[in-house]
Tab-separated table of C-alpha atoms and ligand atoms in Angstrom:
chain	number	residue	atom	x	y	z
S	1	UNK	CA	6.894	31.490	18.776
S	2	UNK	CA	6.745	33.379	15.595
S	3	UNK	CA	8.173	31.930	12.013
S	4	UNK	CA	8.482	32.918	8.649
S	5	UNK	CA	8.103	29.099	7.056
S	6	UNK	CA	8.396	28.810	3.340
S	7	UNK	CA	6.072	25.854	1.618
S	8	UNK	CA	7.175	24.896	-1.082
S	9	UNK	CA	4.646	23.311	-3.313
S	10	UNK	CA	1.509	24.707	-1.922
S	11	UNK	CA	-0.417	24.774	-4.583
S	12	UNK	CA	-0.067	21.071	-5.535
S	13	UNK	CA	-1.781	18.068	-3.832
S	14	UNK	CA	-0.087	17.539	-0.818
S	15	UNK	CA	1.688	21.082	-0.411
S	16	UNK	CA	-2.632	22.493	-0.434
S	17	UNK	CA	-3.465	20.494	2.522
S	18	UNK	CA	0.169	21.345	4.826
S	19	UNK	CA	-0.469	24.722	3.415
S	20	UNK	CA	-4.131	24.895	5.063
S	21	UNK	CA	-3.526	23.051	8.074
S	22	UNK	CA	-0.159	25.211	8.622
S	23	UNK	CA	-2.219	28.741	7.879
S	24	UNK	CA	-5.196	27.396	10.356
S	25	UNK	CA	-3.180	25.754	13.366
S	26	UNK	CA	-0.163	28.427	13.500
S	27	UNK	CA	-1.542	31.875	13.162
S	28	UNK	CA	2.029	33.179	15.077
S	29	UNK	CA	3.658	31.635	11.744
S	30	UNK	CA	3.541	33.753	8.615
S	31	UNK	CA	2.993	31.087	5.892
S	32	UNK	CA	4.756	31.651	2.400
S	33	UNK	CA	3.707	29.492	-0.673
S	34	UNK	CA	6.118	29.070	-3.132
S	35	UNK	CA	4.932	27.588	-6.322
S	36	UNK	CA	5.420	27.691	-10.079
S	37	UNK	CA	1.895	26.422	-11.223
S	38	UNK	CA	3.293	23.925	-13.751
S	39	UNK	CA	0.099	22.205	-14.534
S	40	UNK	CA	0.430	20.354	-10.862
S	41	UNK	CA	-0.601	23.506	-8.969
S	42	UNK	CA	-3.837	25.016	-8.666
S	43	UNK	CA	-4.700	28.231	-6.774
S	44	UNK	CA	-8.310	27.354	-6.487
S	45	UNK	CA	-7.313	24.350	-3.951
S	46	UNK	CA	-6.268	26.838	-1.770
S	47	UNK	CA	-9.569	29.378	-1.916
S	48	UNK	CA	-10.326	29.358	1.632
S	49	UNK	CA	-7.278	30.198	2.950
S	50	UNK	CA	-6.045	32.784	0.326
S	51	UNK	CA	-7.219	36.082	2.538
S	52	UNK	CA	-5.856	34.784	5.524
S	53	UNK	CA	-4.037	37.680	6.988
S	54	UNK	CA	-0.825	34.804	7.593
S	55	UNK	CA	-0.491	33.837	3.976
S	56	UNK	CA	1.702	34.906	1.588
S	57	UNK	CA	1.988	33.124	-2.155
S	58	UNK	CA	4.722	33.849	-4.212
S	59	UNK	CA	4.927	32.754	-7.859
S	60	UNK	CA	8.648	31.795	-8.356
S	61	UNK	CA	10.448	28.352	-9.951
S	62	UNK	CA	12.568	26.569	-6.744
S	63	UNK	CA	15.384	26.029	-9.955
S	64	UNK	CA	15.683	30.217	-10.106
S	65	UNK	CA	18.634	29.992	-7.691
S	66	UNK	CA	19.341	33.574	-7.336
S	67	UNK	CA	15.261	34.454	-7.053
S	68	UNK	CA	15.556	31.415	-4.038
S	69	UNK	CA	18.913	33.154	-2.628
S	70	UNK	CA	16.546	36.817	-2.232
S	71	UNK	CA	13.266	35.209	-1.138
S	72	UNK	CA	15.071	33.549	2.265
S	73	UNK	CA	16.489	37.174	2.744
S	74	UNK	CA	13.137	39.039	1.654
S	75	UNK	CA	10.742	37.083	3.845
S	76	UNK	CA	13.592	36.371	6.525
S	77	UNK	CA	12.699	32.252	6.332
S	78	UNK	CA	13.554	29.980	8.987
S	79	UNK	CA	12.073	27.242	8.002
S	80	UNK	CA	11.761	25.101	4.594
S	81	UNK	CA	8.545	22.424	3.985
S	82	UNK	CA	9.907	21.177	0.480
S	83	UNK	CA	7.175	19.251	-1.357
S	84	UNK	CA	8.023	21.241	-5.114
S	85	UNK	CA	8.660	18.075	-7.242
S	86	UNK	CA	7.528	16.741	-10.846
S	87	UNK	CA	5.345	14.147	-9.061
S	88	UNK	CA	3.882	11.364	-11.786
S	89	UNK	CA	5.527	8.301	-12.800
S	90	UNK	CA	4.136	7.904	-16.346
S	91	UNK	CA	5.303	11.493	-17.251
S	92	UNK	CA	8.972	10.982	-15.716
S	93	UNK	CA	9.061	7.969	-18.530
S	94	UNK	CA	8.233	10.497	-21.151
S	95	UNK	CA	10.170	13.312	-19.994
S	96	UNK	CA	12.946	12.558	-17.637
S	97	UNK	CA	14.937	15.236	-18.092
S	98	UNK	CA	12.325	17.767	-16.297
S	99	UNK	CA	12.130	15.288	-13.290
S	100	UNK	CA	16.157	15.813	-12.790
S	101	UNK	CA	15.755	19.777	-13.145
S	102	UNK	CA	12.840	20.119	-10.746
S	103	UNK	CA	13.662	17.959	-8.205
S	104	UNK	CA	17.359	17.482	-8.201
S	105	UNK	CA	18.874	21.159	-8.970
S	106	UNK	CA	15.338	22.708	-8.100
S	107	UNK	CA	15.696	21.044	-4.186
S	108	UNK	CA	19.735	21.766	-4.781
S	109	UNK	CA	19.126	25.629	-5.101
S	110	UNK	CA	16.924	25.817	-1.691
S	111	UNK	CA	19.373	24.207	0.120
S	112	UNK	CA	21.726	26.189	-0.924
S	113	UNK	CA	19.849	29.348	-0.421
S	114	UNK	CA	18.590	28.193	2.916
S	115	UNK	CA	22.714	27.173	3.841
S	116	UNK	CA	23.383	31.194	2.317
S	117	UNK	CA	21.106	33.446	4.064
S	118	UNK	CA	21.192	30.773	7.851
S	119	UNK	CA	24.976	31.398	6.767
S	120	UNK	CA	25.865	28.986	9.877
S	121	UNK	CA	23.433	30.664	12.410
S	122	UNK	CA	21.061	27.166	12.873
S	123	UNK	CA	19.326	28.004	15.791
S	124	UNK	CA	15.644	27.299	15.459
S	125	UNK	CA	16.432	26.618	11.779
S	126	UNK	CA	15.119	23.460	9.948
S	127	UNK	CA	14.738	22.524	6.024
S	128	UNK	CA	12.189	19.667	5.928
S	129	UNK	CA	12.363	17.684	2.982
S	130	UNK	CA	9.180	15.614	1.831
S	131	UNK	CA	10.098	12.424	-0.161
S	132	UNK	CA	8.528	9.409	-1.571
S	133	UNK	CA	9.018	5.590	-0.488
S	134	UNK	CA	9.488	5.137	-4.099
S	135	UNK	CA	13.267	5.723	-3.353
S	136	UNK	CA	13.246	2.258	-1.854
S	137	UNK	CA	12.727	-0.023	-5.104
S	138	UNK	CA	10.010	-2.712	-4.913
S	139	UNK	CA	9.841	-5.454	-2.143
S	140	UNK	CA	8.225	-8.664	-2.940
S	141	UNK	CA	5.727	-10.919	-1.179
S	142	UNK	CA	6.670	-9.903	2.408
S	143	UNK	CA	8.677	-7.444	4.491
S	144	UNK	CA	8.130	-3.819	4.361
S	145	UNK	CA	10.988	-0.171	3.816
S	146	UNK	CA	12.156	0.917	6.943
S	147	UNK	CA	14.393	4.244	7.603
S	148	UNK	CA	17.151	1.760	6.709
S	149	UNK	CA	16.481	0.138	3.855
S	150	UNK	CA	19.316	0.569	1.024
S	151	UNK	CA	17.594	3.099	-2.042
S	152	UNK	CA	16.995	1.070	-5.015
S	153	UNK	CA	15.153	3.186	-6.986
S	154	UNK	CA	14.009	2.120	-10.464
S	155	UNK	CA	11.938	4.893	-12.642
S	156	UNK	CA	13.405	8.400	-13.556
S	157	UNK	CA	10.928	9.554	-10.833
S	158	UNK	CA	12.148	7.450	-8.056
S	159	UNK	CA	16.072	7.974	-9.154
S	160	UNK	CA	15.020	11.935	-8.544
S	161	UNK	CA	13.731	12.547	-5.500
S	162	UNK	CA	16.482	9.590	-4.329
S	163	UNK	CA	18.645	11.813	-5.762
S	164	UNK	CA	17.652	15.063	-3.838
S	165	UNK	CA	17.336	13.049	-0.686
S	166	UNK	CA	21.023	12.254	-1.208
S	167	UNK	CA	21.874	16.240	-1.615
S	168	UNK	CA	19.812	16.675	1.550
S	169	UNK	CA	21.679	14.495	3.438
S	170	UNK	CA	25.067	15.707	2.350
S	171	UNK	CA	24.090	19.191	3.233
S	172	UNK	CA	23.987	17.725	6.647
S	173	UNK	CA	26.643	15.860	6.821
S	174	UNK	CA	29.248	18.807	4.880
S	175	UNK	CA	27.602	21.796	5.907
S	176	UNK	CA	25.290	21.108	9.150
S	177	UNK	CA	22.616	22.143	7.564
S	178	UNK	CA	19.698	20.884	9.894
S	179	UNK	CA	17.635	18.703	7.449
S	180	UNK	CA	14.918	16.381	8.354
S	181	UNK	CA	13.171	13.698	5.715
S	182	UNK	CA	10.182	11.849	5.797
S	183	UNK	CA	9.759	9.527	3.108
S	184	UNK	CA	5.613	8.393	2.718
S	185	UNK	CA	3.627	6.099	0.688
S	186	UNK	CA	0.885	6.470	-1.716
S	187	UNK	CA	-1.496	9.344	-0.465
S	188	UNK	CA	-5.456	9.525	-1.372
S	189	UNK	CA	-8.012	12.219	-0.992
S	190	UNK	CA	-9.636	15.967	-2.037
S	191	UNK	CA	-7.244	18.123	-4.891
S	192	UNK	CA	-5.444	15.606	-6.008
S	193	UNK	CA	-4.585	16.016	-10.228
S	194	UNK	CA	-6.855	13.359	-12.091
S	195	UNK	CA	-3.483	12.011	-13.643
S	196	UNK	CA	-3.248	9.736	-10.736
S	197	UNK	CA	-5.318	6.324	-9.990
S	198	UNK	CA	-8.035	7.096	-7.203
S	199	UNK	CA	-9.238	10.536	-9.017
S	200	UNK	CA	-9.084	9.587	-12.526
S	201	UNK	CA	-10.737	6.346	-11.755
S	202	UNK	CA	-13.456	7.999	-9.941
S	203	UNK	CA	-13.804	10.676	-12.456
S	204	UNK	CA	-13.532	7.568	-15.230
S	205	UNK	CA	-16.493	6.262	-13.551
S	206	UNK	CA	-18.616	8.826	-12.995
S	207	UNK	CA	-18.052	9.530	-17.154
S	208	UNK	CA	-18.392	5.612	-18.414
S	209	UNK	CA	-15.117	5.845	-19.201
S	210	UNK	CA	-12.482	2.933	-19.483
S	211	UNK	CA	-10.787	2.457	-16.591
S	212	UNK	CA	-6.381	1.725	-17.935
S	213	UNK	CA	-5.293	-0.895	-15.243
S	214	UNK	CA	-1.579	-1.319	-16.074
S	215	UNK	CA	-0.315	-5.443	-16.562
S	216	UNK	CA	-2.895	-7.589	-14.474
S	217	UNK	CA	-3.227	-5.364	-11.518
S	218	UNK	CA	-1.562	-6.824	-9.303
S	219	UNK	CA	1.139	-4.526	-8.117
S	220	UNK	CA	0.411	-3.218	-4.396
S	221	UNK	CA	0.426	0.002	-2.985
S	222	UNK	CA	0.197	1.468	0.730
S	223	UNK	CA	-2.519	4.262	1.012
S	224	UNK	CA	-2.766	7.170	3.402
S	225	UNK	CA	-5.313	9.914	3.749
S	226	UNK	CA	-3.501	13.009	2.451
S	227	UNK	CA	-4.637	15.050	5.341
S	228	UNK	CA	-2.915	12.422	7.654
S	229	UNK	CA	-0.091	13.213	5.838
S	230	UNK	CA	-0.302	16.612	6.627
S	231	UNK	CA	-0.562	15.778	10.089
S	232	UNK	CA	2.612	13.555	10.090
S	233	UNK	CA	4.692	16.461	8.181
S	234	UNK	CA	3.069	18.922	11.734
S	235	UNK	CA	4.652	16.412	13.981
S	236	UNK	CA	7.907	15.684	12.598
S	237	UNK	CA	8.250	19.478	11.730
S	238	UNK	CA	7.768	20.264	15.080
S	239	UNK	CA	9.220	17.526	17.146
S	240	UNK	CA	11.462	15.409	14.458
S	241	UNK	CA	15.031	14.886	15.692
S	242	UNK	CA	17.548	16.900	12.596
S	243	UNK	CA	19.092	14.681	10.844
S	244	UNK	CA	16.766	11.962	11.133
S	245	UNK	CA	14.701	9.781	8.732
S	246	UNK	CA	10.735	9.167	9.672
S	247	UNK	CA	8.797	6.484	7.324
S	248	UNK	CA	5.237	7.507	7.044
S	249	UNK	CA	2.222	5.225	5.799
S	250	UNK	CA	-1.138	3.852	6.833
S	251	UNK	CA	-0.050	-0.796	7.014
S	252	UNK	CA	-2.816	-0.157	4.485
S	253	UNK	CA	-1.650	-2.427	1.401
S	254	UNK	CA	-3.751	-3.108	-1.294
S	255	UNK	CA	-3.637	-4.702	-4.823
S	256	UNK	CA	-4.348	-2.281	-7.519
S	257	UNK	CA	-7.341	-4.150	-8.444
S	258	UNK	CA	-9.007	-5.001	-5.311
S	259	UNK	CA	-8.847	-0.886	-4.948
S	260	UNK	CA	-10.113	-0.616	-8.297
S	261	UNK	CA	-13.466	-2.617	-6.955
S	262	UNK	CA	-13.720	-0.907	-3.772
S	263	UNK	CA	-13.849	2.152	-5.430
S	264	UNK	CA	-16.192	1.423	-8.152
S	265	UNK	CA	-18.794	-0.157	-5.678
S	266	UNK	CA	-18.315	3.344	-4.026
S	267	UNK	CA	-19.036	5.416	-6.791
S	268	UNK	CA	-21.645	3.360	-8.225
S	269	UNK	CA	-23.242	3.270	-4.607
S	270	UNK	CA	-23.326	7.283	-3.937
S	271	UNK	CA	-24.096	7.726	-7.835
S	272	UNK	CA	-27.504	5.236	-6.964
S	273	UNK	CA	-26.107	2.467	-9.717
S	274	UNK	CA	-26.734	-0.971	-9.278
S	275	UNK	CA	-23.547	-2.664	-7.401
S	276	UNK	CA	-20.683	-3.409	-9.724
S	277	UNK	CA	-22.211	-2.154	-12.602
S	278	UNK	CA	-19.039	-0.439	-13.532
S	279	UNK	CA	-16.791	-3.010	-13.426
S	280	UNK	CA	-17.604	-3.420	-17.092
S	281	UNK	CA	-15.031	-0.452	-17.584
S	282	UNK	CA	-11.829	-2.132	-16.397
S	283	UNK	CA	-9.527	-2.262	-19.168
S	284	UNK	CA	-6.361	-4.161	-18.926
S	285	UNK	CA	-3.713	-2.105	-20.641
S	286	UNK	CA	0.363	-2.508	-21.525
S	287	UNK	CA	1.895	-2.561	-17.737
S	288	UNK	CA	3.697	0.655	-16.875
S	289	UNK	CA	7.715	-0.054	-17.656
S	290	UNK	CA	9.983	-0.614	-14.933
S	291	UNK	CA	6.696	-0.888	-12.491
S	292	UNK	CA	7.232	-1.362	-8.961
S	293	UNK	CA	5.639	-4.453	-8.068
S	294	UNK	CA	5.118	-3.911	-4.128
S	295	UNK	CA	5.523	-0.975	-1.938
S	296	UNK	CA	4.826	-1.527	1.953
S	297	UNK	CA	5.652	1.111	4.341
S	298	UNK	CA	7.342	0.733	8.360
S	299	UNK	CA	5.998	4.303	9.984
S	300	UNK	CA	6.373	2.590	13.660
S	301	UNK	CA	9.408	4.833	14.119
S	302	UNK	CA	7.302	8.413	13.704
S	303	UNK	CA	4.755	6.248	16.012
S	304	UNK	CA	6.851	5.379	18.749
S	305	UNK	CA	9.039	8.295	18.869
S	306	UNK	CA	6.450	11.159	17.656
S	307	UNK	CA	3.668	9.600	18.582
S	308	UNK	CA	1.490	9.808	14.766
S	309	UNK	CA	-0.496	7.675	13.756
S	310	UNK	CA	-3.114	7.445	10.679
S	311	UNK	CA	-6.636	8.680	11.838
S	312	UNK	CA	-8.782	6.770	9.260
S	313	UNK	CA	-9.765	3.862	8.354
S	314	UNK	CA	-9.542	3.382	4.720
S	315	UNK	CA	-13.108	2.481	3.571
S	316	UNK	CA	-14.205	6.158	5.817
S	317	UNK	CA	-11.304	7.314	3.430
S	318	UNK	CA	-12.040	6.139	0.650
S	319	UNK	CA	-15.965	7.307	1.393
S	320	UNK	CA	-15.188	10.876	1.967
S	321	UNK	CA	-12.750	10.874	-0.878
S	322	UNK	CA	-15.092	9.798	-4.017
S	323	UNK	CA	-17.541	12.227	-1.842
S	324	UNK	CA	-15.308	14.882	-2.049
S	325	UNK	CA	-14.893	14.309	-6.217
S	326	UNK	CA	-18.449	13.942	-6.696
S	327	UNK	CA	-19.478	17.068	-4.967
S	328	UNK	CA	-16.955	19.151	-6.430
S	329	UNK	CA	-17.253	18.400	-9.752
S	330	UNK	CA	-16.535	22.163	-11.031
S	331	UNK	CA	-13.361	21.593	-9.617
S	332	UNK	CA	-12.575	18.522	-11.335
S	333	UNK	CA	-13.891	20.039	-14.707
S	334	UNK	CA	-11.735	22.981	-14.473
S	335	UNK	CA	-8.934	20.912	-13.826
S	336	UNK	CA	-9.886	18.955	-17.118
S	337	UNK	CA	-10.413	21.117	-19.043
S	338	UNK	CA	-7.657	23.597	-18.224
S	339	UNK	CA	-9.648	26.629	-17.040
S	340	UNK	CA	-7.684	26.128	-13.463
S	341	UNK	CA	-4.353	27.630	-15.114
S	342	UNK	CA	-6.961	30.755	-15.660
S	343	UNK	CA	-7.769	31.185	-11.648
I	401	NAD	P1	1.772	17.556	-7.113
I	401	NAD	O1	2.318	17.201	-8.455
I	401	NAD	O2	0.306	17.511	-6.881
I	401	NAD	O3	2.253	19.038	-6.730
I	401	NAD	C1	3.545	19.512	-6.966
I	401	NAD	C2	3.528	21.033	-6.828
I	401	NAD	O4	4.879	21.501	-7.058
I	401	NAD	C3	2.636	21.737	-7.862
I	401	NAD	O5	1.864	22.721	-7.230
I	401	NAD	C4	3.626	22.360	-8.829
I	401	NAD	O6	3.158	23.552	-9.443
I	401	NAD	C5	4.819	22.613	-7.921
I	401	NAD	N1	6.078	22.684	-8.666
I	401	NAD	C6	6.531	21.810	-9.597
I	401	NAD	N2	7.708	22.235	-10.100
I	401	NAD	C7	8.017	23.390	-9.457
I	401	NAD	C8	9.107	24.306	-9.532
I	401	NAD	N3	10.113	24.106	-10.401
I	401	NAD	N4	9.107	25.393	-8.733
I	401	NAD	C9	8.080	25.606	-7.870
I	401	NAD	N5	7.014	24.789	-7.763
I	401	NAD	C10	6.980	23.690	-8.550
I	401	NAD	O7	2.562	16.638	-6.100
I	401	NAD	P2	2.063	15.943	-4.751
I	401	NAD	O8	1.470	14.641	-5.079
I	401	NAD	O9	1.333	16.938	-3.945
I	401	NAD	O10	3.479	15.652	-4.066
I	401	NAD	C11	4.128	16.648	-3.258
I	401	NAD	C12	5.451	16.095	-2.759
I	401	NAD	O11	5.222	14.923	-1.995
I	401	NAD	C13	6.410	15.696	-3.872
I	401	NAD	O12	7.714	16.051	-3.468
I	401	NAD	C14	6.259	14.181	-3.968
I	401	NAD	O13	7.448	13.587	-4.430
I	401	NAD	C15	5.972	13.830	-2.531
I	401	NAD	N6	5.163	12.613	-2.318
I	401	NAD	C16	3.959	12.444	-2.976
I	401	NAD	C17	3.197	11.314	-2.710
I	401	NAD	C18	1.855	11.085	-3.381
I	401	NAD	O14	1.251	10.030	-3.184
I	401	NAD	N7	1.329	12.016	-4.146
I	401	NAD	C19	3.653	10.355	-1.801
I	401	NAD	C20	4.881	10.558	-1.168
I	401	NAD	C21	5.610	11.702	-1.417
I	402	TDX	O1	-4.096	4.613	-15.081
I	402	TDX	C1	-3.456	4.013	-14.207
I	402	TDX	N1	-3.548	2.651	-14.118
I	402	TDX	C2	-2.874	1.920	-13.193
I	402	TDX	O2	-2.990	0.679	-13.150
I	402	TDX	C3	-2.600	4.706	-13.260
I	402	TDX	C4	-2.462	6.207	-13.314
I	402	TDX	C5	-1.933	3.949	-12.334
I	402	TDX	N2	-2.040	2.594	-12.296
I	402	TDX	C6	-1.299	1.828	-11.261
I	402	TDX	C7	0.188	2.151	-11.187
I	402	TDX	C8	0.485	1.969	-9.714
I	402	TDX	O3	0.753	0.597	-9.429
I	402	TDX	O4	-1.837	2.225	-10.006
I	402	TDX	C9	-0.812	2.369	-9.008
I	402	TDX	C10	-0.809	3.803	-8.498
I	402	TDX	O5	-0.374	4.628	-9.555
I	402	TDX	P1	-0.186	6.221	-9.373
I	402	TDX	O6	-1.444	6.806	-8.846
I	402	TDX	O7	0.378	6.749	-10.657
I	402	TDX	O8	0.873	6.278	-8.175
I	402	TDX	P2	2.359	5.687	-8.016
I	402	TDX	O9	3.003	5.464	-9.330
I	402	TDX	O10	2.268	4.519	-7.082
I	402	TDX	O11	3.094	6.943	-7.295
I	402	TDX	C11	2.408	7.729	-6.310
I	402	TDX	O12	2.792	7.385	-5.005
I	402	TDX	C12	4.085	7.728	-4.578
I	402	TDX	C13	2.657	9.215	-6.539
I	402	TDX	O13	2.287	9.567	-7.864
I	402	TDX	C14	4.079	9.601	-6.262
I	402	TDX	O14	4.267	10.994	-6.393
I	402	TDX	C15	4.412	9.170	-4.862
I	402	TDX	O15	5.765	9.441	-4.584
């Protein structure tokens, strides 16, 4: 069946890998990559797929309401991926004001261009919207979020895309807008900005520099490979149930600092150091304020009823991923040093 599916985000982390996998598995579906390029997105991660006669990117900001209002009539859209968002925790604490814009008014103004131009007409209609389990607060020792769990969110990040999950939901509920959510834990792997742990650590590393570990290093965090992200966002795009919540993470929980060694050892492995060399590097540093001490995800609902589940284990992950950063180092120095923003 053909579609016109808008991605929103496609030239960020997450958003280049649904964006490739959509363009390669659904060549009936004209793909359409909305994206700003704040200094998230990159048009480089998406190289390989950029002549694809089934790809379409569009420069545009999702907060430009009446610019979202004429792209769903332009490109006739019938169905939303939403991933746009301000995405880092540390830069919400500096600048929370740009965290509300983007992904509060920004996701408000495609839902309300998407409930315009559908204009009640839902068949084979769907706005997916991709959120974080951040929304869920912290848990402690034990337990883990499931689809039910009350939000509790607790840094201007978290409170955001909570937020925008809430104006999701009441799109459904007042308007019938046919919304799905999938909420997902930490994701790992190729293109993502070297603001986060994994790649700045590696790239840390690989320069002898320090690496920051906020407060001891003992706050957990469930990984996923980013492409079996992608994957999950396929399924429930295709099969989710409107209306409905799906969890998605890999029961793949690890203390900050135990990661920290696994992926030294890695690096200094594939770099030929001698084992542990770098641990010399780890710096403890001021903990991050208002840090989430534990986040564990439930997925066995997209597992049971959807039938996902993760496809790697994490040390192949984590393999292929410092791989990945250490073969493409021109990628990682033009996102350094800026000369991306030129591509
Ligand atoms: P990212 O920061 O790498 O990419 C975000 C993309 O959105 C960038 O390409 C950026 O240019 C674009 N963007 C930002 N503001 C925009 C605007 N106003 N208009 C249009 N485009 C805009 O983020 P990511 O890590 O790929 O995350 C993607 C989505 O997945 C986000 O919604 C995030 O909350 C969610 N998520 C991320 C993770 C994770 O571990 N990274 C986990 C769960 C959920
Ligand atoms: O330098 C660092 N030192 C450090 O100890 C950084 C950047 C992070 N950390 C800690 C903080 C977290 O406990 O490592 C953990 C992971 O940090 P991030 O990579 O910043 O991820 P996190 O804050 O957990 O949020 C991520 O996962 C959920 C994404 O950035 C979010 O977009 C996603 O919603």
């Amino acid at each position: 069946m053909k579609k016109n599916v808008l991605i929103t985000g496609g030239a960020g982390f997450i958003g280049s890998h649904v964006v490739r996998l959509f363009v390669n598995s659904y060549p009936d579906y004209h793909i359409y990559n909305l994206d700003v390029l704040t200094y998230a997105g990159n048009l480089e991660n998406l190289k390989d797929v950029e002549d694809k006669p089934n790809y379409t990117f569009i420069k545009a900001d999702i907060c430009d309401h009446e610019k979202m209002d004429s792209i769903f009539s332009d490109y006739n859209i019938d169905g939303v991926i939403h991933l746009a968002a301000e995405s880092h925790v540390d830069r919400s604490i500096k600048d929370p004001f740009s965290f509300a814009k983007t992904n509060v008014l920004g996701t408000l103004s495609l839902l309300q261009a998407a409930k315009t131009y559908w204009n009640g007409d839902f068949e084979n209609k769907l706005f997916y919207h991709v959120s974080t389990d951040e929304v869920y607060g912290t848990l402690g020792e034990s337990g883990f979020f499931t689809e039910s769990t009350a939000y509790d969110p607790h840094s201007p990040y978290s409170a955001s895309k909570a937020s925008s999950d809430h104006f999701v939901r009441a799109f459904l509920d007042t308007y019938e807008l046919p919304v799905v959510i999938s909420n997902c834990s930490n994701n790992y792997g190729s293109y993502q900005f070297p603001e986060k742990l994994i790649p700045l650590f590696i790239n840390n590393i690989c320069s002898n520099k320090p690496l920051p570990v906020y407060g001891k290093g003992e706050n957990v965090r469930d990984w996923l490979f980013v492409n079996d992200h992608a994957r999950a966002i396929d399924v429930i795009f295709h099969k989710g149930k409107i209306g409905e919540t799906y969890n998605i993470g890999g029961f793949n929980e690890w203390r900050n600092i135990d990661l920290i060694k696994v992926i030294i050892k890695t690096v200094d492995k594939l770099l030929g150091r001698p084992q542990g060399a770098s641990e010399k590097l780890i710096t403890f540093v001021t903990d991050r304020a208002g840090h989430d001490y534990r986040y564990a995800i439930d997925s066995s609902k997209l597992k049971n009823e959807l039938g996902w589940e993760p496809s790697l284990q994490f040390e192949e992950g984590i393999e292929k991923t410092v791989r990945w950063y250490l073969d493409n180092k021109d990628w990682v120095d033009n996102v350094t040093s800026g000369n991306y923003q030129k591509y």
